[in-house]
mmCIF file of C-alpha atoms in Angstrom:
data_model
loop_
_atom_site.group_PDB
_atom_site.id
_atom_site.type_symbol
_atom_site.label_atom_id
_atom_site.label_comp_id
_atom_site.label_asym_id
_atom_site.label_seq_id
_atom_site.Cartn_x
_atom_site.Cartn_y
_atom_site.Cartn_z
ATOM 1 C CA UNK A 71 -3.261 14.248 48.010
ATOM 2 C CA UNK A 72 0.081 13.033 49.490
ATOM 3 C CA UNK A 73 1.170 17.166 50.173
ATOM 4 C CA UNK A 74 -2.040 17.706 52.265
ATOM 5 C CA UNK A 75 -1.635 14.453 54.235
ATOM 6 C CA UNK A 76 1.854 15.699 54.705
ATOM 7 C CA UNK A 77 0.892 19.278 55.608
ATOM 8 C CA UNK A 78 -1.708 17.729 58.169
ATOM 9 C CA UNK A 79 0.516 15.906 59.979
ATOM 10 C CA UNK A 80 1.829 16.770 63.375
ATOM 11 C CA UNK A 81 4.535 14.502 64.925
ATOM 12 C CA UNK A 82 6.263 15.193 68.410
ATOM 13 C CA UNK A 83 9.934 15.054 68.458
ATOM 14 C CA UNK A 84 10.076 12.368 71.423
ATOM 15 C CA UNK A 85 7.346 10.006 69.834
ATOM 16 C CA UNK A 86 9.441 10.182 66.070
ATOM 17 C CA UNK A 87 12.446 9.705 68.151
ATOM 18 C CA UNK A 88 10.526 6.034 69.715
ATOM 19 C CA UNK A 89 9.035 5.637 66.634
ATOM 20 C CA UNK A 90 12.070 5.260 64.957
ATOM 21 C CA UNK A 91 14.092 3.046 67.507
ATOM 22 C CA UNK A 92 11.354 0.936 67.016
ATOM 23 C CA UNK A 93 11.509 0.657 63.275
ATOM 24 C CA UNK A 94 15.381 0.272 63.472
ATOM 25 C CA UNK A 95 14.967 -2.664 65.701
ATOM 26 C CA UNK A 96 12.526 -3.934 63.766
ATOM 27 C CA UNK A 97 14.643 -3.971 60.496
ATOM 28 C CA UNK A 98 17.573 -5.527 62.084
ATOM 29 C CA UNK A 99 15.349 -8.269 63.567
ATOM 30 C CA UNK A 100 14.019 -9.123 60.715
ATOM 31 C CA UNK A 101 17.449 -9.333 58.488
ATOM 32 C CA UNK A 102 18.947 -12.822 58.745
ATOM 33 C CA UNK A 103 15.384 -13.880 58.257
ATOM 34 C CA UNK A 104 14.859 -12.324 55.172
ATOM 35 C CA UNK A 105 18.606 -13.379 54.015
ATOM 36 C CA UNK A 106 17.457 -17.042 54.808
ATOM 37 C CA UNK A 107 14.412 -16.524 53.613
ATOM 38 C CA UNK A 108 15.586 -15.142 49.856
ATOM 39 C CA UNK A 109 18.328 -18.510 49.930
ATOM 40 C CA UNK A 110 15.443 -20.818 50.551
ATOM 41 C CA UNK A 111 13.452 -18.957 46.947
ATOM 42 C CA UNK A 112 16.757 -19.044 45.190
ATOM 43 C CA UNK A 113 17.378 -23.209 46.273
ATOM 44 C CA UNK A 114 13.447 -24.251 45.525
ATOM 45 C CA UNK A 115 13.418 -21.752 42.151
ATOM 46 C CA UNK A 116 13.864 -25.060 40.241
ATOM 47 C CA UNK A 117 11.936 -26.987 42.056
ATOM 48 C CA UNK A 118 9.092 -24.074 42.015
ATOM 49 C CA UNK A 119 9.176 -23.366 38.338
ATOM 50 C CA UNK A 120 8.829 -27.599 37.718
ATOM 51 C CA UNK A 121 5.513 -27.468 39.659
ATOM 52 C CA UNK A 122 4.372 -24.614 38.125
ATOM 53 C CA UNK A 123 4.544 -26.009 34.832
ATOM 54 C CA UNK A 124 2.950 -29.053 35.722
ATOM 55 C CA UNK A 125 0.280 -26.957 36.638
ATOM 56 C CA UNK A 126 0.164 -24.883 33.664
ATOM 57 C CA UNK A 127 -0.004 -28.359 31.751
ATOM 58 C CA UNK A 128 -2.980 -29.569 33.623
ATOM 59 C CA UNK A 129 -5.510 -25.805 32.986
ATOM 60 C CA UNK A 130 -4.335 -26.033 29.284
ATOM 61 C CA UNK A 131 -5.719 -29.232 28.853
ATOM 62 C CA UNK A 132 -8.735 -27.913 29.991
ATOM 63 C CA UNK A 133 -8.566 -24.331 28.255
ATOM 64 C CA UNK A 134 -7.762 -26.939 25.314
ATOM 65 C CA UNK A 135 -10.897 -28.733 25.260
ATOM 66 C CA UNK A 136 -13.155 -26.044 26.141
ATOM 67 C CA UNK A 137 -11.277 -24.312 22.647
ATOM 68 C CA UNK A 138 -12.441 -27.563 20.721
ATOM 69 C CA UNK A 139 -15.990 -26.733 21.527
ATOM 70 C CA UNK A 140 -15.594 -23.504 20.762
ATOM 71 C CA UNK A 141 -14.515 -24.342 17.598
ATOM 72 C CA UNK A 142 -17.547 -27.325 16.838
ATOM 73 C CA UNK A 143 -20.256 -24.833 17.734
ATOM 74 C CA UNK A 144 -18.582 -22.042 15.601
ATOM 75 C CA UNK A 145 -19.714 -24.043 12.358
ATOM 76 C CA UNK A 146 -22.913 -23.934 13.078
ATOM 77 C CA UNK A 147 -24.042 -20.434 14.356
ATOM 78 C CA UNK A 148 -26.459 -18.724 11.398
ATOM 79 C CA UNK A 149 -26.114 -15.343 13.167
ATOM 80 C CA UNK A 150 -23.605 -12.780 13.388
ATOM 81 C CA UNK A 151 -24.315 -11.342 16.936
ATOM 82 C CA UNK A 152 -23.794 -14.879 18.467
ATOM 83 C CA UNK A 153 -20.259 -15.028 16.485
ATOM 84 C CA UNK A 154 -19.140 -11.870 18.168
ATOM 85 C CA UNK A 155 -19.930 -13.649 21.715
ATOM 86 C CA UNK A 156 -18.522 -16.573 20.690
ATOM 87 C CA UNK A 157 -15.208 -14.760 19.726
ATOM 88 C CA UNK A 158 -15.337 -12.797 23.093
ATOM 89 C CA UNK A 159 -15.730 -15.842 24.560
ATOM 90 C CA UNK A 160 -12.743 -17.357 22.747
ATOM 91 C CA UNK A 161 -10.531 -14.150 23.605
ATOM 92 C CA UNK A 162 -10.917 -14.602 27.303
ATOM 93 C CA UNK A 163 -9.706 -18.656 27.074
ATOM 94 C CA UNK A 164 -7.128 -17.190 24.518
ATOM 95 C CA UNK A 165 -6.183 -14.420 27.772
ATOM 96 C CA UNK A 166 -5.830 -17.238 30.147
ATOM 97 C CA UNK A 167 -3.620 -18.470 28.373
ATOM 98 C CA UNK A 168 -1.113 -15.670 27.578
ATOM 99 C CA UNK A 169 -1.114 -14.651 31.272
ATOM 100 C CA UNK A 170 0.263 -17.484 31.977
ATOM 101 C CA UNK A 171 2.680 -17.320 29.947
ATOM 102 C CA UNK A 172 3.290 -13.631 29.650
ATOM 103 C CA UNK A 173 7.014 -12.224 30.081
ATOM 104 C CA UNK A 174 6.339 -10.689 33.429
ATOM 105 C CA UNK A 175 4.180 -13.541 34.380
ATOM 106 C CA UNK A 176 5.027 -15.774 37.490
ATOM 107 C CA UNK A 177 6.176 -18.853 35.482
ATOM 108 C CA UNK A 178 8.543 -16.732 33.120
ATOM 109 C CA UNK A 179 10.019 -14.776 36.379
ATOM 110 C CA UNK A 180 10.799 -18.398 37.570
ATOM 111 C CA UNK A 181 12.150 -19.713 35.008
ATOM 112 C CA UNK A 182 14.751 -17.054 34.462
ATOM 113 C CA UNK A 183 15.532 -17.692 38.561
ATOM 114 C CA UNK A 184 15.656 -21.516 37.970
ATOM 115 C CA UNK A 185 18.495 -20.601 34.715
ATOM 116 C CA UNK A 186 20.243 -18.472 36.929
ATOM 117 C CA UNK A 187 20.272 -20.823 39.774
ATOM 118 C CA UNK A 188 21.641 -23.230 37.625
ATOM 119 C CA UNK A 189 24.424 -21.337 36.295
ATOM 120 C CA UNK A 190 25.331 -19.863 39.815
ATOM 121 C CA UNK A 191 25.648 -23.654 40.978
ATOM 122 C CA UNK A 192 27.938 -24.244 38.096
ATOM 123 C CA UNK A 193 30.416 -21.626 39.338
ATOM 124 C CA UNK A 194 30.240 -22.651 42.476
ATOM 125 C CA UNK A 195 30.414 -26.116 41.846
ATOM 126 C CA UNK A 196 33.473 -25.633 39.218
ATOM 127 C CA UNK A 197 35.081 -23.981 42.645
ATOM 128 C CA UNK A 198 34.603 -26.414 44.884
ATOM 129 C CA UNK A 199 37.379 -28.332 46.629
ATOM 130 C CA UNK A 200 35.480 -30.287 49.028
ATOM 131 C CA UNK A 201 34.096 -33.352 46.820
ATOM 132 C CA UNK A 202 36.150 -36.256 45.484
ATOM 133 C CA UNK A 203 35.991 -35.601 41.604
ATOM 134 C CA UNK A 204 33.332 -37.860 40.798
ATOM 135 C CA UNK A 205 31.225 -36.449 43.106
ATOM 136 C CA UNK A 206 32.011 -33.313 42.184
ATOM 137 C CA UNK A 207 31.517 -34.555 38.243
ATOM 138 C CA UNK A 208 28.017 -35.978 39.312
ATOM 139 C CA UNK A 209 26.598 -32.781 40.582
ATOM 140 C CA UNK A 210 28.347 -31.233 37.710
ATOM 141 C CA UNK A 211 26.138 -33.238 35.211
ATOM 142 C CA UNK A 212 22.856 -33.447 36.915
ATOM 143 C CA UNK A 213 22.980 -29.642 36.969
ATOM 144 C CA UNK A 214 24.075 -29.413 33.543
ATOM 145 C CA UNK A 215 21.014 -31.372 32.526
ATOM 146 C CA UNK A 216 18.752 -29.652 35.092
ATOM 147 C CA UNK A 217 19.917 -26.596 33.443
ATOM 148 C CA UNK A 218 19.398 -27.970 29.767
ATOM 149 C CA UNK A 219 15.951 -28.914 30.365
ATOM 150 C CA UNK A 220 15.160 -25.455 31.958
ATOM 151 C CA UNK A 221 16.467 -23.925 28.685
ATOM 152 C CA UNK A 222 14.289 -26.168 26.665
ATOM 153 C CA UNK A 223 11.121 -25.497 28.886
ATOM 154 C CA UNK A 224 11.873 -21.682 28.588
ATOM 155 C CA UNK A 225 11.580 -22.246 24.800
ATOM 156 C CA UNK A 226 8.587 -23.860 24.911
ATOM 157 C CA UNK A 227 7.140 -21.274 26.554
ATOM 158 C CA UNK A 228 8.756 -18.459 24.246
ATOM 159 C CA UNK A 229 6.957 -20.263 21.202
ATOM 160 C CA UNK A 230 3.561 -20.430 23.116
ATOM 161 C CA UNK A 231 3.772 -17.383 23.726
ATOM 162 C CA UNK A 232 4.109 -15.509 20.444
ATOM 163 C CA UNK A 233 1.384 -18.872 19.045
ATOM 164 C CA UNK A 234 -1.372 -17.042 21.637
ATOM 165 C CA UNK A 235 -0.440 -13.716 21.115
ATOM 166 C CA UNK A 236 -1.036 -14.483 16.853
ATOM 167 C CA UNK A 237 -4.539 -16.131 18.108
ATOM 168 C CA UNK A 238 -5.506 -13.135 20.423
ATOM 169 C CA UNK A 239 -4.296 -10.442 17.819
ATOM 170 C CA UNK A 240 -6.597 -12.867 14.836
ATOM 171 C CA UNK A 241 -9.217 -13.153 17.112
ATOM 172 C CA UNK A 242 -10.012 -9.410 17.511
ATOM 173 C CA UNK A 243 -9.246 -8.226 14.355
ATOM 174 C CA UNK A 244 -11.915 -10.914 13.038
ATOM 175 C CA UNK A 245 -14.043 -9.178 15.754
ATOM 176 C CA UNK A 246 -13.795 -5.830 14.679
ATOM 177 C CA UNK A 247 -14.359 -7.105 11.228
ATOM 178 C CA UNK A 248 -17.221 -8.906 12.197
ATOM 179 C CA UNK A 249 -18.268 -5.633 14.594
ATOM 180 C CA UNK A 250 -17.771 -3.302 11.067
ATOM 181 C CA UNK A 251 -19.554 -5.637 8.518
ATOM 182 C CA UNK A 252 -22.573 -5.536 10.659
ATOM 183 C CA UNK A 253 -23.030 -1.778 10.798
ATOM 184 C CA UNK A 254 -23.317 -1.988 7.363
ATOM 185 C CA UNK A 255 -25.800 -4.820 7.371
ATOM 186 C CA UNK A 256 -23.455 -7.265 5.504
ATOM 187 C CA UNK A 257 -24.499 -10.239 7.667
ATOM 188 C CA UNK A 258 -23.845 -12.970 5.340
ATOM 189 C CA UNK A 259 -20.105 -11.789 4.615
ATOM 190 C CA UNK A 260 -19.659 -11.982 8.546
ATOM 191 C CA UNK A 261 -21.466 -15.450 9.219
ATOM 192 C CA UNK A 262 -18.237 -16.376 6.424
ATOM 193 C CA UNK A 263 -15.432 -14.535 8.043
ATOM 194 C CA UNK A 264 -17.069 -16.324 11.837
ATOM 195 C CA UNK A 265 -16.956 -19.878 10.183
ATOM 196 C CA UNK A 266 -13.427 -19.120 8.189
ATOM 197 C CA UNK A 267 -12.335 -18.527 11.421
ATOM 198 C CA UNK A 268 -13.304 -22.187 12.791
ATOM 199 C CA UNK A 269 -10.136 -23.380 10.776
ATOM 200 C CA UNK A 270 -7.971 -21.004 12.618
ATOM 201 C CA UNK A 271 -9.515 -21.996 16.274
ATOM 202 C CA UNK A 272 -8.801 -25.592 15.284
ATOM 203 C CA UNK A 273 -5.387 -24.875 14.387
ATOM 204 C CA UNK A 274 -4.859 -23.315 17.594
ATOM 205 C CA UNK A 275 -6.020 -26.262 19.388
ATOM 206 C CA UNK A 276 -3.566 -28.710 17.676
ATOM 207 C CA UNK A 277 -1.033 -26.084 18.212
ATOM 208 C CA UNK A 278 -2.016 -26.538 22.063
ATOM 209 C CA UNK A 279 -1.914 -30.260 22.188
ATOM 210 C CA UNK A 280 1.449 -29.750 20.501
ATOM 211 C CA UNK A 281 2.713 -27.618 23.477
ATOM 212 C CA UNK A 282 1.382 -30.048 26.094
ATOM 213 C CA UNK A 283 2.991 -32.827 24.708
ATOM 214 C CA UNK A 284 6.567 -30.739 24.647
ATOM 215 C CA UNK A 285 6.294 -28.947 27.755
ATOM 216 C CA UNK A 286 8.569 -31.462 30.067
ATOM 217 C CA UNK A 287 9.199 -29.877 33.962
ATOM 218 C CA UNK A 288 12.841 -29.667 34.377
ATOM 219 C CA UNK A 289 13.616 -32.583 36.694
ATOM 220 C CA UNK A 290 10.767 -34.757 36.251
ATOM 221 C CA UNK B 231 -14.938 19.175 55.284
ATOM 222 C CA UNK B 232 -11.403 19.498 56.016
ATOM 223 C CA UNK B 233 -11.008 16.685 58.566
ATOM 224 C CA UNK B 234 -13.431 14.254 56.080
ATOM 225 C CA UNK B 235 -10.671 14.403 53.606
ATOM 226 C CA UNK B 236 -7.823 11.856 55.078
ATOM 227 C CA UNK B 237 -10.601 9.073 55.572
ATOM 228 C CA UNK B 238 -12.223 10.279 52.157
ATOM 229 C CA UNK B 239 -8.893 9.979 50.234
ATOM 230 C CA UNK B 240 -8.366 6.738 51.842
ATOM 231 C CA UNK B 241 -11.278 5.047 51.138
ATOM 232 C CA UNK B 242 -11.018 6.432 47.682
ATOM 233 C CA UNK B 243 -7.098 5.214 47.450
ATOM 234 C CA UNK B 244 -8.481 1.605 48.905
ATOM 235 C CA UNK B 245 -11.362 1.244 46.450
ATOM 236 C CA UNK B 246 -8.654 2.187 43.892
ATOM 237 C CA UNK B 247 -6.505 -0.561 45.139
ATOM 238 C CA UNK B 248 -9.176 -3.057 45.114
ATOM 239 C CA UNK B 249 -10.600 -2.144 41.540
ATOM 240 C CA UNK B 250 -7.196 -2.813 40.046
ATOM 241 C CA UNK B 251 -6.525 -5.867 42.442
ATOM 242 C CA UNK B 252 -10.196 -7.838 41.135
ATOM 243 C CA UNK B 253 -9.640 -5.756 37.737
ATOM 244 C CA UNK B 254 -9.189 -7.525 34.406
ATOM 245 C CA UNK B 255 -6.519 -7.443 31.960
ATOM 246 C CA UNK B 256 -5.205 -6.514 28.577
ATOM 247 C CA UNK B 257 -1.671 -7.084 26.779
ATOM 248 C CA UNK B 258 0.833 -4.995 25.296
ATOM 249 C CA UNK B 259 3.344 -6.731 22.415
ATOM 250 C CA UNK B 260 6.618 -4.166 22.325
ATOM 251 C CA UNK B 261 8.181 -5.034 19.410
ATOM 252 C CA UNK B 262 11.677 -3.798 18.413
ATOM 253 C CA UNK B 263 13.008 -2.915 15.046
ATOM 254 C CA UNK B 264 15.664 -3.729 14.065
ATOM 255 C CA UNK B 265 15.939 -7.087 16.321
ATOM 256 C CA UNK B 266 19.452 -6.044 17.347
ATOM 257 C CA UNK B 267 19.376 -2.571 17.992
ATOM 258 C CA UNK B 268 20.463 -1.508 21.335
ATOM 259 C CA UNK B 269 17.793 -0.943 23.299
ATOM 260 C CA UNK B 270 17.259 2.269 26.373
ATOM 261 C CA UNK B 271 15.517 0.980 29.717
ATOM 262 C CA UNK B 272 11.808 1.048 29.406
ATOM 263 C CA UNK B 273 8.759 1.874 31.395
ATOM 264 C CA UNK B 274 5.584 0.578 31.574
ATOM 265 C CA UNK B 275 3.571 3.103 33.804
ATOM 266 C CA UNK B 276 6.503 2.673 37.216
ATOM 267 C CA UNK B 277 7.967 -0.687 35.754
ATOM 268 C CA UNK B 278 10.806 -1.347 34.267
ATOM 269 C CA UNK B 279 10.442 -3.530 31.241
ATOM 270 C CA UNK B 280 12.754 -6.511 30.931
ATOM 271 C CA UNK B 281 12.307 -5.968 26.842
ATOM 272 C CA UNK B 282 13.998 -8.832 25.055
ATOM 273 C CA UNK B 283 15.506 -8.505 21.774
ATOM 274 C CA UNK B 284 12.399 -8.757 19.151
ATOM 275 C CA UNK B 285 9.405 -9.201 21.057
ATOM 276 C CA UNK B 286 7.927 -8.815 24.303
ATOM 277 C CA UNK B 287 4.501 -9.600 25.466
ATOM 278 C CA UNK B 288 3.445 -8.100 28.851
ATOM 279 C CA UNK B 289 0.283 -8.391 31.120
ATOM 280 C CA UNK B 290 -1.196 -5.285 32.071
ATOM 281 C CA UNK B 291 -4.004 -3.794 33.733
ATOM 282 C CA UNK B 292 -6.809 -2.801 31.858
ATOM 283 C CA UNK B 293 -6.755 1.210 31.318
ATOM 284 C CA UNK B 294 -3.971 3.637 29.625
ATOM 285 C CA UNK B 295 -0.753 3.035 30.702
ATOM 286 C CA UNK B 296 2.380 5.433 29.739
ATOM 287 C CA UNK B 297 5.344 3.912 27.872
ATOM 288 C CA UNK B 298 8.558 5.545 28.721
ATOM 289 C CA UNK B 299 12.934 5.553 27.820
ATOM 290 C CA UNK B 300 14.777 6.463 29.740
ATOM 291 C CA UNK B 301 18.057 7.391 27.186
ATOM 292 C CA UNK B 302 20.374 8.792 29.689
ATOM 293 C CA UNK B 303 18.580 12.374 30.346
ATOM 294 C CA UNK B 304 15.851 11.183 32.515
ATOM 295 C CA UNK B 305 12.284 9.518 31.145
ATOM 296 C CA UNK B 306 11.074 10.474 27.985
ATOM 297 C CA UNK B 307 7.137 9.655 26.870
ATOM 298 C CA UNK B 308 7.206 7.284 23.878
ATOM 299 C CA UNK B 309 3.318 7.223 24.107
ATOM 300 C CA UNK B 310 0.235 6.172 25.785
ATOM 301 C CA UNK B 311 -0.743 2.442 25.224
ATOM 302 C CA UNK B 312 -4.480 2.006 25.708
ATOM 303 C CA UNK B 313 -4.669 -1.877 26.881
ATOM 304 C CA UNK B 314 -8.625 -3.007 26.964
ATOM 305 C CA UNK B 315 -9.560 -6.579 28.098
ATOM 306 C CA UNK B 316 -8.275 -9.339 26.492
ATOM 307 C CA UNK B 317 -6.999 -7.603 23.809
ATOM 308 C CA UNK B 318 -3.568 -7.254 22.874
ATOM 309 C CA UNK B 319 -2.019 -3.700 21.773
ATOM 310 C CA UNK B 320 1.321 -4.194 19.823
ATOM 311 C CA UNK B 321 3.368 -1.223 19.925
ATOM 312 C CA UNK B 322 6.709 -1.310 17.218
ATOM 313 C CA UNK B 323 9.635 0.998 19.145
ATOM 314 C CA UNK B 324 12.831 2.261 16.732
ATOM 315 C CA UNK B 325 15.248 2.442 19.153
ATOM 316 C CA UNK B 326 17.758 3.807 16.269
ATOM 317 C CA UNK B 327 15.611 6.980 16.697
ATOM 318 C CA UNK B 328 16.435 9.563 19.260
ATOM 319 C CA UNK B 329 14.117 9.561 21.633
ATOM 320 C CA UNK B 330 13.054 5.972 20.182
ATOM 321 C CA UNK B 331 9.920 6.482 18.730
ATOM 322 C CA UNK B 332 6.415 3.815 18.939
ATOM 323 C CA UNK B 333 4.461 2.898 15.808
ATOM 324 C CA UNK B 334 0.975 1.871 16.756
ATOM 325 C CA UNK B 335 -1.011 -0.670 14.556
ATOM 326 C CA UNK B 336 -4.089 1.170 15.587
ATOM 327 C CA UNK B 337 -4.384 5.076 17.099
ATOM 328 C CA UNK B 338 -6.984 6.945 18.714
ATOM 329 C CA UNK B 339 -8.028 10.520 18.113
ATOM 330 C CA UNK B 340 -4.610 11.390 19.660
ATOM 331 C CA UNK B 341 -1.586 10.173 17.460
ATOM 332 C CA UNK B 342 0.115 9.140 20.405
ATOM 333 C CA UNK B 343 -2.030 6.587 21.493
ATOM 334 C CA UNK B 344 -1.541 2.892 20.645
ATOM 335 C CA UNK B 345 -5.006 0.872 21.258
ATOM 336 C CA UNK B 346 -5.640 -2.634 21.074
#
């Protein structure tokens, strides 16, 4: 597709020639803006990846509490069909979750910026002659906890994770389990393995709760 | 026909763009044994994997994506990782083995397909 838009393309000489003065001056014009532009990310990373997690706090509690439910009204369902929509419903809160916290999601991206930030601002800091020494010691130690903090958020994050990916994995298998029980008409056997999995749910929500408690924005 | 095809293929490559902008998503779990084996720079479809030691979990876009190394003599296919919606598809990579090798929990019809 790209070779025949190529091949039926027909540029003159003195319009390229235009064409690219005008891209060149373009690029130039917009360099110091992008320079100050990529500073300003690399200053508010920090900053950024705090809000973000104070986000992330506030739609877990939600995703939390709509997982409780799920996990009440799992007890009671007498069919097997209805289990397998309640698990698909489960899987897509379970999905929220992990994108947010996936390894090329935004929050992880940010948090390795905010780590790096913090340990560029320690060299930088451990070179600079401009501050009397307790100055220089103060910003020292606020970035050294700023830093700590980021570490401990990171973690967090790490353990939540591998704790949704565990739920997502258990909550399809027990689907397809569910999904290969019924083709052989073993109903019964799949209302249990839909209400064993209530336990598991409910562990997951606890697990949840635990993370919201721990999760503390660097900085706050 | 010949002039319809530019504004053909771009509406096609739009629509295309715009399915996999609104489209939904699926995970792939690269796991690496042993933990502290060395690993080559991987590929998920045109990006580069930041694969931690152990485990990674990525967000992907819902279809088959290919999962490559690149161990020095250009990219190498490990395999094709079939990611469906909110399902996860863990894929185990040796990278002891030359070219690494994946281990799928679950494969399709072709062996070198991991699915979710």
């Amino acid at each position: 597709m790209v070779s025949e838009f190529a091949a039926g393309a027909t540029v003159k000489p003195g319009l390229f020639g235009a064409a690219m003065l005008v891209m060149a001056l373009f690029v130039l014009s917009q360099t110091p803006a992008r320079a100050e532009a990529d500073s300003k990310t690399g200053a508010t990373a920090d900053t950024e990846f705090s809000q973000q997690l104070g986000e992330l706090k506030k739609s877990f509690a939600d995703v939390g509490r709509t997982i409780d439910e799920s996990a009440k009204s799992n007890d009671t369902i007498q069919n097997p069909e209805q289990g397998r929509k309640s698990i698909e419903e489960l899987r897509d809160q379970v999905s929220t979750l992990l994108n947010a916290v996936a390894d090329n999601g935004e929050i992880s991206k940010l948090g390795a910026k905010a780590l790096s930030l913090a340990d560029e601002k320690l060299k930088s800091l451990d070179r600079e002659t401009r501050y009397k020494p307790e100055e220089k010691q103060y910003l020292v130690n606020r970035w050294r906890e700023l830093k700590t903090a980021t570490e401990a958020a990171i973690r967090e994050l790490d353990g939540a994770r591998k704790d949704f990916s565990e739920l997502l994995r258990s909550l399809q298998t027990s689907e397809d389990y569910i999904g290969e029980l019924m083709q052989i008409r073993e109903h019964e056997k799949a209302l249990q393995v839909i209400h064993q999995l209530s336990e598991g749910i409910r562990d997951a929500s606890v697990k949840l709760k635990k993370l919201l408690g721990a999760i503390q924005p660097p900085g706050v | 026909m010949r002039p319809m095809a530019r504004p053909i293929a771009a509406a096609a490559l739009l629509a295309l763009g715009a399915c996999e902008m609104g489209g939904s998503t699926g995970y792939v779990e690269l796991k690496t044994v042993p933990v502290a084996a060395r690993m080559p720079a991987l590929f998920l479809d045109a990006d580069k994997v930041d694969a931690k030691a152990g485990v990674t979990v990525l967000r992907q876009p819902v279809g088959t994506a290919r999962l490559q190394a690149d161990i020095g003599e250009g990219k190498v296919l490990l395999c094709h990782v079939v990611v469906k919606k909110n399902r996860i598809t863990t894929v185990t990579i040796s990278p002891l083995e030359r070219p690494p090798r994946c281990q799928c929990e679950r494969t399709g019809n072709d062996s070198k397909a991991c699915i979710g």
